[in-house]
Short mmCIF file of C-alpha atoms in Angstrom, two decimals:
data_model
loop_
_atom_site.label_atom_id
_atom_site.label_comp_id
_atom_site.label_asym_id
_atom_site.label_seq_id
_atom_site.Cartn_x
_atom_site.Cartn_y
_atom_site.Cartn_z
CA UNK A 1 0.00 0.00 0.00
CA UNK A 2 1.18 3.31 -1.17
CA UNK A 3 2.06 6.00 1.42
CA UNK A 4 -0.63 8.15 0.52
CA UNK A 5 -3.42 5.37 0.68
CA UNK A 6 -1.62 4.52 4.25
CA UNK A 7 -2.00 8.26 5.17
CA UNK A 8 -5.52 8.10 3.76
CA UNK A 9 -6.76 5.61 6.26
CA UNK A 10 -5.33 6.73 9.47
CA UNK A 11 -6.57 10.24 8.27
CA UNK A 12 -10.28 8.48 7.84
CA UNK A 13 -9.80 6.98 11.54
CA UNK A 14 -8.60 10.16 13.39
CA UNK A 15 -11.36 12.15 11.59
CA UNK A 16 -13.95 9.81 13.15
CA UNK A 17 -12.60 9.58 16.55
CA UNK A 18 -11.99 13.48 17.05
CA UNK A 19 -15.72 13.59 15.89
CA UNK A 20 -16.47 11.26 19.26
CA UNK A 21 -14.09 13.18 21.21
CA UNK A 22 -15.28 16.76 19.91
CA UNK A 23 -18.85 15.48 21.00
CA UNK A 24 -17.98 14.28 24.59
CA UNK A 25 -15.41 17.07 25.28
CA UNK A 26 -18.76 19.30 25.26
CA UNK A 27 -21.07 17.09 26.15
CA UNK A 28 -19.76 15.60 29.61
CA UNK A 29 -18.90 19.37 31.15
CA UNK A 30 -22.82 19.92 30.03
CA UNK A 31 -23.63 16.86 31.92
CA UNK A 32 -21.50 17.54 34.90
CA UNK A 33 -23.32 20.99 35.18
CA UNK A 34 -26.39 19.68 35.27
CA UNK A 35 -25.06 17.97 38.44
CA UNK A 36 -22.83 20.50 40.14
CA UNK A 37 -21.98 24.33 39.54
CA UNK A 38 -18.74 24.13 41.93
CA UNK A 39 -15.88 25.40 39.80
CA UNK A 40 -13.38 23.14 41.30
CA UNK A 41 -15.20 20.56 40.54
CA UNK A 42 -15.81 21.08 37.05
CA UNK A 43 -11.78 21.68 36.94
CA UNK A 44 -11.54 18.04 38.66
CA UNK A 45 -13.42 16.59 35.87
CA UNK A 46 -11.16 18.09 33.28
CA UNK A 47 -8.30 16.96 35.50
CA UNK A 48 -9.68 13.65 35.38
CA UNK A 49 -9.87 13.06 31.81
CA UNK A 50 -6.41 14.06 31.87
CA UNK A 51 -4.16 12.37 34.98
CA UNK A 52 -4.06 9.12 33.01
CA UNK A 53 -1.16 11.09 31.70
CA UNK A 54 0.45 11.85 33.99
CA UNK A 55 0.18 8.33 35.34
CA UNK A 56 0.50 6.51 32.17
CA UNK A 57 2.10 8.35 29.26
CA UNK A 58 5.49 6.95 29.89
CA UNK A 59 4.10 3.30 30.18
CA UNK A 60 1.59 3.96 27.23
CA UNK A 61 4.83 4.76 25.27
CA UNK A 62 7.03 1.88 25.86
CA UNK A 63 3.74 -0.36 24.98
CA UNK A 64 3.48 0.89 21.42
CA UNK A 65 6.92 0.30 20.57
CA UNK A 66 6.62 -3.14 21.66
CA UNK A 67 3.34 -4.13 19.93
CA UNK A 68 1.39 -3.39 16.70
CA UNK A 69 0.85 0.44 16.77
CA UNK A 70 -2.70 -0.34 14.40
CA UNK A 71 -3.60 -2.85 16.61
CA UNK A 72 -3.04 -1.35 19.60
CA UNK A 73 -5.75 2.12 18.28
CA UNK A 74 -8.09 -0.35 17.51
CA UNK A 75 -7.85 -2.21 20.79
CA UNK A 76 -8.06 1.67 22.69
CA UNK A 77 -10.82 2.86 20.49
CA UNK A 78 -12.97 -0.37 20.66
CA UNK A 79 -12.37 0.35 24.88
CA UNK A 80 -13.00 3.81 24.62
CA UNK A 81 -16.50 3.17 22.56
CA UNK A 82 -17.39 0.52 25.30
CA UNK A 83 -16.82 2.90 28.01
CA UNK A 84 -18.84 5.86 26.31
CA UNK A 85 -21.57 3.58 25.52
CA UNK A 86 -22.09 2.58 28.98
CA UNK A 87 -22.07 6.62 30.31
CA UNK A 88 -24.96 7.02 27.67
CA UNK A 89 -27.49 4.33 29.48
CA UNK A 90 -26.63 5.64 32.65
CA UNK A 91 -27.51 9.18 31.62
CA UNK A 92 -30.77 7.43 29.94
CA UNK A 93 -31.88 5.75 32.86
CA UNK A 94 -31.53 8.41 35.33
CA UNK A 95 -28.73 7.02 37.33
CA UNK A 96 -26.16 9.34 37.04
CA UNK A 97 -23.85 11.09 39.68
CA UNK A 98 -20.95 13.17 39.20
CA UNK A 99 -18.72 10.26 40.53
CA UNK A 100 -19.76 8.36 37.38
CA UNK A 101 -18.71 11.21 34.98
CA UNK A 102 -15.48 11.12 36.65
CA UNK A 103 -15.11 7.16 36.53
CA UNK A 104 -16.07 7.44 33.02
CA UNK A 105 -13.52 10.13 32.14
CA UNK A 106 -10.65 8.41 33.78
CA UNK A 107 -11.19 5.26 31.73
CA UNK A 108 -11.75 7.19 28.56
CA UNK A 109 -8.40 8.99 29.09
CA UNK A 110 -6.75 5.83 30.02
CA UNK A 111 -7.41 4.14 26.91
CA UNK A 112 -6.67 7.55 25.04
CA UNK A 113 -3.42 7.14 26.22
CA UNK A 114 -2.64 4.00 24.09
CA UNK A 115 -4.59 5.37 21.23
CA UNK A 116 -3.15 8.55 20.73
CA UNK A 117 0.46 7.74 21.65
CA UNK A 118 0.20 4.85 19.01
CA UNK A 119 -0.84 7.04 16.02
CA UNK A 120 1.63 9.42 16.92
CA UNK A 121 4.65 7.09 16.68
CA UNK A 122 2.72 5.32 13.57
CA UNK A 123 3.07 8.89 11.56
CA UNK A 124 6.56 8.14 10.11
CA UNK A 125 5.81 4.49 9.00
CA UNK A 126 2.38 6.00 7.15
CA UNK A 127 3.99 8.81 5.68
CA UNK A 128 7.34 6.61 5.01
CA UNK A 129 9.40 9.49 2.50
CA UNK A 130 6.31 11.96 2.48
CA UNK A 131 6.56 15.42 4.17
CA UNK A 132 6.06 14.99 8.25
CA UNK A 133 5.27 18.86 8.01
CA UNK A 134 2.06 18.19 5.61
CA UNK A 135 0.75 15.04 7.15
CA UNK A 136 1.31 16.69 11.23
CA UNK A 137 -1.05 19.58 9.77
CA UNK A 138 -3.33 17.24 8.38
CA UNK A 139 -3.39 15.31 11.53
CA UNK A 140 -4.33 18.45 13.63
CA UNK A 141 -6.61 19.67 10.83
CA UNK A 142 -8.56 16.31 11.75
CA UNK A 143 -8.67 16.80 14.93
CA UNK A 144 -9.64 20.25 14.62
CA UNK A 145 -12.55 19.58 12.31
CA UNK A 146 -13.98 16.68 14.27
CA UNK A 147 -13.00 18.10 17.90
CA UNK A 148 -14.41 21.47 17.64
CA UNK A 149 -15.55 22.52 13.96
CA UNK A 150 -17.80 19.21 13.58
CA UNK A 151 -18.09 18.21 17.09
CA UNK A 152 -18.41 20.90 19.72
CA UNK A 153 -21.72 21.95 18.16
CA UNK A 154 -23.29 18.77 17.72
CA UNK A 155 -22.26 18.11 21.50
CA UNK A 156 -24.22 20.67 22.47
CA UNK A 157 -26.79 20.66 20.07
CA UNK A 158 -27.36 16.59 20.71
CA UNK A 159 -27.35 17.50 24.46
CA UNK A 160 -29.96 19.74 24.20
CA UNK A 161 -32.29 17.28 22.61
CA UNK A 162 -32.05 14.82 25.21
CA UNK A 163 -29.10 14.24 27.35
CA UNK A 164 -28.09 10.32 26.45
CA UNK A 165 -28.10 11.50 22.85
CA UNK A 166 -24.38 13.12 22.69
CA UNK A 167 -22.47 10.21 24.36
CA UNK A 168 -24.75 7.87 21.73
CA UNK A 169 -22.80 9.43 19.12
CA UNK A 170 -19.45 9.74 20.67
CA UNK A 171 -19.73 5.88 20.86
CA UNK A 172 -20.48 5.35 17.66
CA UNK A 173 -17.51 7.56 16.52
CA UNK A 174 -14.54 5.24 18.16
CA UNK A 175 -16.56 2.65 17.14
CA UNK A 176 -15.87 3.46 13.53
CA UNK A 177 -12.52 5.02 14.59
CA UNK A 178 -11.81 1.04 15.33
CA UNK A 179 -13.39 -0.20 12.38
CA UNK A 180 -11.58 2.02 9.81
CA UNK A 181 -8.29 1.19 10.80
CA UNK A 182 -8.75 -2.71 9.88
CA UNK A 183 -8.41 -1.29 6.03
CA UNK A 184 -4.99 -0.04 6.83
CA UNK A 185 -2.38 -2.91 5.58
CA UNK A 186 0.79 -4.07 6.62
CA UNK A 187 2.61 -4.46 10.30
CA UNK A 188 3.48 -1.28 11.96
CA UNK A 189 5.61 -2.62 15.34
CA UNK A 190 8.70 -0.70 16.52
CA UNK A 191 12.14 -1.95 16.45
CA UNK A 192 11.59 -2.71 20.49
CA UNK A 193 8.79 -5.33 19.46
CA UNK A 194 11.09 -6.86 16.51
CA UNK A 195 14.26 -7.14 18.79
CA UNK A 196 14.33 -9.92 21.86
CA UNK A 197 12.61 -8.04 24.25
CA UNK A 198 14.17 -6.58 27.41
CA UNK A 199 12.39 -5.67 30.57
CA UNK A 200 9.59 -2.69 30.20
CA UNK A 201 11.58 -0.64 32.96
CA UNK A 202 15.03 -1.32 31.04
CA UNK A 203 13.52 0.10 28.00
CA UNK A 204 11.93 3.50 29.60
CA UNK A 205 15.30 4.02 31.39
CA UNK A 206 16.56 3.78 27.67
CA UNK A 207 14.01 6.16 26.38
CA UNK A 208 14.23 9.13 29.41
CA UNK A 209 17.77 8.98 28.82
CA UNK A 210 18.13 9.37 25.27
CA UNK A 211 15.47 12.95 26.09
CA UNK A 212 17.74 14.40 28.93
CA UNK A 213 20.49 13.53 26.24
CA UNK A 214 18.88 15.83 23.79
CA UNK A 215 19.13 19.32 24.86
CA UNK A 216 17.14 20.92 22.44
CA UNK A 217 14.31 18.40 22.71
CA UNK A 218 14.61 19.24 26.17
CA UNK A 219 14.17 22.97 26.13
CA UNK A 220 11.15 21.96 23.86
CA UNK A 221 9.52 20.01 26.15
CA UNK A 222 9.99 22.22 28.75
CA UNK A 223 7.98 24.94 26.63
CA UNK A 224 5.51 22.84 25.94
CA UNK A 225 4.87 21.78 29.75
CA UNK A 226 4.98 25.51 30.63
CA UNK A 227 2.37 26.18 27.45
CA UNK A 228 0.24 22.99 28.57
CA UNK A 229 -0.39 24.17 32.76
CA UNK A 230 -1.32 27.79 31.70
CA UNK A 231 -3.54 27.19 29.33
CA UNK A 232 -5.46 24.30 31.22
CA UNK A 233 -6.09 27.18 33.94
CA UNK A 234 -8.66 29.06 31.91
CA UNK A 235 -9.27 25.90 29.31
CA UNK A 236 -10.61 24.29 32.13
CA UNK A 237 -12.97 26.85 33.08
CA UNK A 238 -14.43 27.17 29.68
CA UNK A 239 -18.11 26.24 29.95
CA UNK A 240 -18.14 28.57 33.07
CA UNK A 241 -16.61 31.22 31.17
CA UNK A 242 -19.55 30.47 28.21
CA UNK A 243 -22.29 30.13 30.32
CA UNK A 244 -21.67 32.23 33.22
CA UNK A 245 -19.64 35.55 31.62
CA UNK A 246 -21.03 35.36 28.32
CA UNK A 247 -24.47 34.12 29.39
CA UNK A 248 -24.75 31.85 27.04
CA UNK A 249 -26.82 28.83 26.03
CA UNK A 250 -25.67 24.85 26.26
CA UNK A 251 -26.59 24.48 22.91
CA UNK A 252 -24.95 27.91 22.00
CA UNK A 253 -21.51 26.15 23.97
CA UNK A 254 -21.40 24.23 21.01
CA UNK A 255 -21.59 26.91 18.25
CA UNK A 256 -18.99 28.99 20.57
CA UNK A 257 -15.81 26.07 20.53
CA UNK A 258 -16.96 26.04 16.64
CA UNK A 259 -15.11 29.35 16.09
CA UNK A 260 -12.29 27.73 17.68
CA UNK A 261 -12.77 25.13 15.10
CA UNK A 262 -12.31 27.66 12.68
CA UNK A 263 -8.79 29.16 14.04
CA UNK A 264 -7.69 25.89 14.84
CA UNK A 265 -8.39 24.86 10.92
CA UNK A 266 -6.60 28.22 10.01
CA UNK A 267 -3.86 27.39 11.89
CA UNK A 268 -3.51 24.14 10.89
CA UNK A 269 -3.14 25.22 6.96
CA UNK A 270 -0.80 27.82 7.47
CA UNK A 271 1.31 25.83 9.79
CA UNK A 272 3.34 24.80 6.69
CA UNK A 273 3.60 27.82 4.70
CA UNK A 274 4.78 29.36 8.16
CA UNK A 275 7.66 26.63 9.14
CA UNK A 276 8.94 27.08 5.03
CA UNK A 277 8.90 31.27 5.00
CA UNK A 278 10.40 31.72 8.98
CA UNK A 279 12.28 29.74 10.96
CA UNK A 280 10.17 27.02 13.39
CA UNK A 281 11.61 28.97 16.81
CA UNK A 282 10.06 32.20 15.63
CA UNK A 283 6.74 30.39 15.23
CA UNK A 284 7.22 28.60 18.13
CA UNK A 285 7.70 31.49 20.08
CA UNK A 286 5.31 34.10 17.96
CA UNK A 287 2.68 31.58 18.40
CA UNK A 288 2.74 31.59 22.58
CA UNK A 289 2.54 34.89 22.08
CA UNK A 290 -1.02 35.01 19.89
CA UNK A 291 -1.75 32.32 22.02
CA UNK A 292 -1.66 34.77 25.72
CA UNK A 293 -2.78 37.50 23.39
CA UNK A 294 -6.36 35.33 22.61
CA UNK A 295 -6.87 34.48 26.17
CA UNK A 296 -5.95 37.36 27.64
CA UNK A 297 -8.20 39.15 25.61
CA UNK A 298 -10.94 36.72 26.57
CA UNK A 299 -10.14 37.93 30.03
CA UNK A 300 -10.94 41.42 28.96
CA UNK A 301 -14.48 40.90 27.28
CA UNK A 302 -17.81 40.31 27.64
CA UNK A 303 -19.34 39.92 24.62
CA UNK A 304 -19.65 36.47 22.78
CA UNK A 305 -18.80 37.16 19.46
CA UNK A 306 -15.24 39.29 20.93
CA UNK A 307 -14.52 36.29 23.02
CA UNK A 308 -15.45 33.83 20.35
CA UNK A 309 -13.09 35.96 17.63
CA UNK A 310 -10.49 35.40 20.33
CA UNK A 311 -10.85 31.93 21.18
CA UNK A 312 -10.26 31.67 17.73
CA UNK A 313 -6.93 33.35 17.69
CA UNK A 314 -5.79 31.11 20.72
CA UNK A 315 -7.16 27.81 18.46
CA UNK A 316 -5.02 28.92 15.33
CA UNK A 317 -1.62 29.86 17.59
CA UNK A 318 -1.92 26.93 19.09
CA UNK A 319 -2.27 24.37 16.63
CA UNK A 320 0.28 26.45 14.43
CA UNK A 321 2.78 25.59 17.40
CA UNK A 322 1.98 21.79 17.90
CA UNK A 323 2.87 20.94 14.52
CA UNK A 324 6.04 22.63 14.30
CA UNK A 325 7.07 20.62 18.05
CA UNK A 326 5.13 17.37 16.65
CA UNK A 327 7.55 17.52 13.30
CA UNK A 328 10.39 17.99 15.91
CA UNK A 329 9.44 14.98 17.42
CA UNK A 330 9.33 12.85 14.32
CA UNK A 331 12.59 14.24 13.46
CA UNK A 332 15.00 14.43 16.29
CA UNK A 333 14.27 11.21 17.41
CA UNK A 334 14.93 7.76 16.80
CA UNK A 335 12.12 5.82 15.40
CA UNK A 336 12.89 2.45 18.13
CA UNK A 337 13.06 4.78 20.55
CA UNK A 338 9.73 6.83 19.51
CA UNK A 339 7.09 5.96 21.47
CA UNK A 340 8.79 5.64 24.70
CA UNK A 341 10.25 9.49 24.18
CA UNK A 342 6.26 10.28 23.43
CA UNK A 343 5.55 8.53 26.06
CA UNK A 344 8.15 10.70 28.36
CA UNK A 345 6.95 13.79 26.74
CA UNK A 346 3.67 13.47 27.39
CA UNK A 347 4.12 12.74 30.72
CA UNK A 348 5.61 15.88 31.02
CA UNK A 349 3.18 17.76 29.07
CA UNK A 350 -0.25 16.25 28.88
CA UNK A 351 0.69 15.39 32.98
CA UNK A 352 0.69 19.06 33.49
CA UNK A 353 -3.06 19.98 32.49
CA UNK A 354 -4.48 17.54 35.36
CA UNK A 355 -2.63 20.05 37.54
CA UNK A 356 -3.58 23.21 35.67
CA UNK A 357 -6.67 22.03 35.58
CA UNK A 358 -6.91 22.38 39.60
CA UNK A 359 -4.98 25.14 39.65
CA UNK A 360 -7.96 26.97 37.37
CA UNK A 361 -10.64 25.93 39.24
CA UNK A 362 -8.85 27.43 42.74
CA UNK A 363 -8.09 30.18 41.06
CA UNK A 364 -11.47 31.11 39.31
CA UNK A 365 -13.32 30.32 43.12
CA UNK A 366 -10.65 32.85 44.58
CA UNK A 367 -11.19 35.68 41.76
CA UNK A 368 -15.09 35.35 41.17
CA UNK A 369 -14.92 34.47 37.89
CA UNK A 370 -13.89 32.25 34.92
CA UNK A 371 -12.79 35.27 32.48
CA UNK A 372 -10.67 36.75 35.35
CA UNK A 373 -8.81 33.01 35.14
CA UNK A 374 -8.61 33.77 31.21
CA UNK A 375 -6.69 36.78 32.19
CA UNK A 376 -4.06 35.37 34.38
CA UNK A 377 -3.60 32.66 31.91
CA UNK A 378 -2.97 35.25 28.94
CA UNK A 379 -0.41 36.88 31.31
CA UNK A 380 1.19 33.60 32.23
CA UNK A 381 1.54 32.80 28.07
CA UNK A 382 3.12 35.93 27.41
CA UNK A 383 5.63 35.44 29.78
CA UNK A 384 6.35 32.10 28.25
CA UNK A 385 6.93 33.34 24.52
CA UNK A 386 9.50 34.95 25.95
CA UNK A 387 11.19 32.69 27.67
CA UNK A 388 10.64 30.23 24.93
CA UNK A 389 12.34 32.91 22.85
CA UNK A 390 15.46 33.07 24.95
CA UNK A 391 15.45 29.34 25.32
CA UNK A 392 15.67 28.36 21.35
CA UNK A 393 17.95 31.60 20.39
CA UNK A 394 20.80 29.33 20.10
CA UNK A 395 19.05 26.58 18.73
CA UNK A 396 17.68 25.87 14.99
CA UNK A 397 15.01 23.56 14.68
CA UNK A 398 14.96 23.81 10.56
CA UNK A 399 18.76 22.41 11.12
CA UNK A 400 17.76 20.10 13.67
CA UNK A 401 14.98 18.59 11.83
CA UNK A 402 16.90 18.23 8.44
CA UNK A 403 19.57 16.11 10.25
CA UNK A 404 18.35 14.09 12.27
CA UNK A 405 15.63 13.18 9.33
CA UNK A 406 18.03 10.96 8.13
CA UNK A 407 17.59 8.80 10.59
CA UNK A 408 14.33 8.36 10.01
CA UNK A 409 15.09 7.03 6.58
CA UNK A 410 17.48 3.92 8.21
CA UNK A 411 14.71 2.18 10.49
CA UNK A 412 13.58 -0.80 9.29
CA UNK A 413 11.18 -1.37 12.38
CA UNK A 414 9.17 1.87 10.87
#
């Protein structure tokens, strides 16, 4: 199979399991607010679909380079369809506590762990000598479109018809999510699975060593951890900040993350054209900076189409800055040591929004309101572009990335 057709199909599969996602991600705040109006809370629930991170990442990682990357999404998805399905008769039947939401969210994020780690270390095997630049934007485009273009507003929309009806349909997308991905040919294990195997530990030991080896993947990672807690401060507190400061609607909440569908799918296409006319520090950097600019903004407003226009701003910086680290990624490292370096990074990163998460909800009980929380995470991103700026002066991640891309080009187990 041709890398295009490859790309094709794991396109097809992350289109239809952002669509579930982009339906629950509105969808079970709604539901928790229908149970409890506590903004800490609400924070925990967001830091619940996320501590599997933090607690798993690194694991997750060393998994996928041991086993079937395609196999192991359609194992997660199949889990993750299970567990959705079961949240939506609950919700039908009446028996639903905010306990529940949280059970469900930590097993949803658990098996998200697998899933999303795997198609991130499967990228360089699909694309093979394709561009990791076009296929990372594609990849975010996906999730873009089906998270918050596609999804957000049928969330809320589908919640407002009857409350079972949104977590129906978020089933149904990993279902097909699962499905999908049988049509992609061919074996797709990492070096680490090919190799006699060595104990898990031996080979995470292997993995965080070959990071804190790396110093510029390690100033990156660093950014992105920073970028990741400040933003989960006021991302957390988003359907308070809709609902409460804005005043409006659930079914409006929808239409709302929708423009950030729209920035985020602006981002995502200019993400190349940006990374070919400047060099990827400056959008690294100028991105954080649109990215405090949008929610600071937020922090500032009161209307719903100026916060929406903003939201949208934040959406396009921040995608534009995910693909330029996710092509660093690809690049700088290894491809047998991959998934276990995901895995570290996202422990780093994806383990920081459980705590930002918290952090948001404290800090929105202690200032009143959700769009003063905006405002201090705005603040907080500016600061970062700047440091990210003096972190990466010395460092080119166009040179980087065109070395170390030969390696990509000598593993077999990709």
């Amino acid at each position: 199979m041709n890398p295009a057709r490859r790309l094709t199909w794991l396109l097809t599969s992350s289109a239809a399991s952002h669509l579930g996602d982009g339906i629950g991600k509105v969808a079970l705040p709604l539901l928790a607010t229908t149970l409890t109006r506590d903004p800490v809370l609400i924070a925990g629930l967001s830091a619940t679909q996320f501590l599997p991170w933090l607690l798993f990442a690194a694991v997750a990682g060393a998994l996928v380079d041991r086993i079937d990357r395609r196999r192991a999404m359609i194992a997660a998805n199949t889990a993750r369809a299970v567990a959705v399905g079961t949240l939506a008769v609950l919700v039908a039947t009446g028996g639903m506590t905010i306990w529940l939401v949280y059970l469900t969210a930590l097993v949803i994020g658990t098996a998200e762990t697998i899933a999303d780690s795997a198609a991130n270390a499967l990228v360089p095997a699909v694309v093979g000598d394709g561009s990791l630049d076009a296929a990372n934007s594609k990849l975010q485009a996906c999730e873009i479109v089906g998270q918050t273009f596609l999804g957000g507003p049928l969330g809320g929309l589908a919640f407002a018809l009857f409350a079972a009806f949104p977590f129906i349909l978020n089933s149904a997308g990993f279902a097909i999510a699962a499905a999908v991905l049988l049509g992609l040919a061919g074996t797709y294990r990492g070096q680490a699975a090919v190799h006699r195997p060595t104990r898990l530990r031996t080979e995470l030991a292997d993995g965080l060593r070959w990071l804190r080896g790396n110093a510029l993947l390690k100033r990156l990672v660093v950014i992105a951890g920073l970028l990741s807690l400040v933003s989960e401060l006021a991302q957390a507190q988003l359907v308070l900040y809709a609902l409460d400061d804005l005043h409006l609607s659930d079914a409006t909440f929808g239409l709302f993350a929708f423009v950030g569908g729209i920035g985020g799918l602006l981002g995502a296409g200019v993400a190349p054209r940006l990374v070919r006319a400047a060099d990827r520090r400056v959008v690294v950097a100028g991105g954080i900076l649109c990215c405090g600019a949008g929610f600071g903004g937020m922090g500032l407003v009161r209307s719903p189409v100026a916060g929406a226009a903003l939201f949208g701003l934040f959406a396009a910086a921040v995608v534009a800055v995910n693909v330029v680290l996710a092509t660093a990624r690809h690049t700088l490292v290894p491809g047998e040591l991959l998934g276990r370096v995901l895995g570290v990074w996202r422990t780093v990163v994806w383990g920081a929004i459980p705590l930002g998460a918290l952090l948001g909800g404290v800090l929105t009980e202690a200032l009143g309101a959700a769009a003063h929380t905006f405002a201090v995470s705005g603040l907080a991103m500016l600061v970062i572009a700047g440091f990210a700026s003096v972190a990466l002066r010395r460092s080119s991640l166009d040179d980087e990335s065109d070395s170390a891309g030969a390696l990509r080009h000598q593993d077999p187990g990709l």
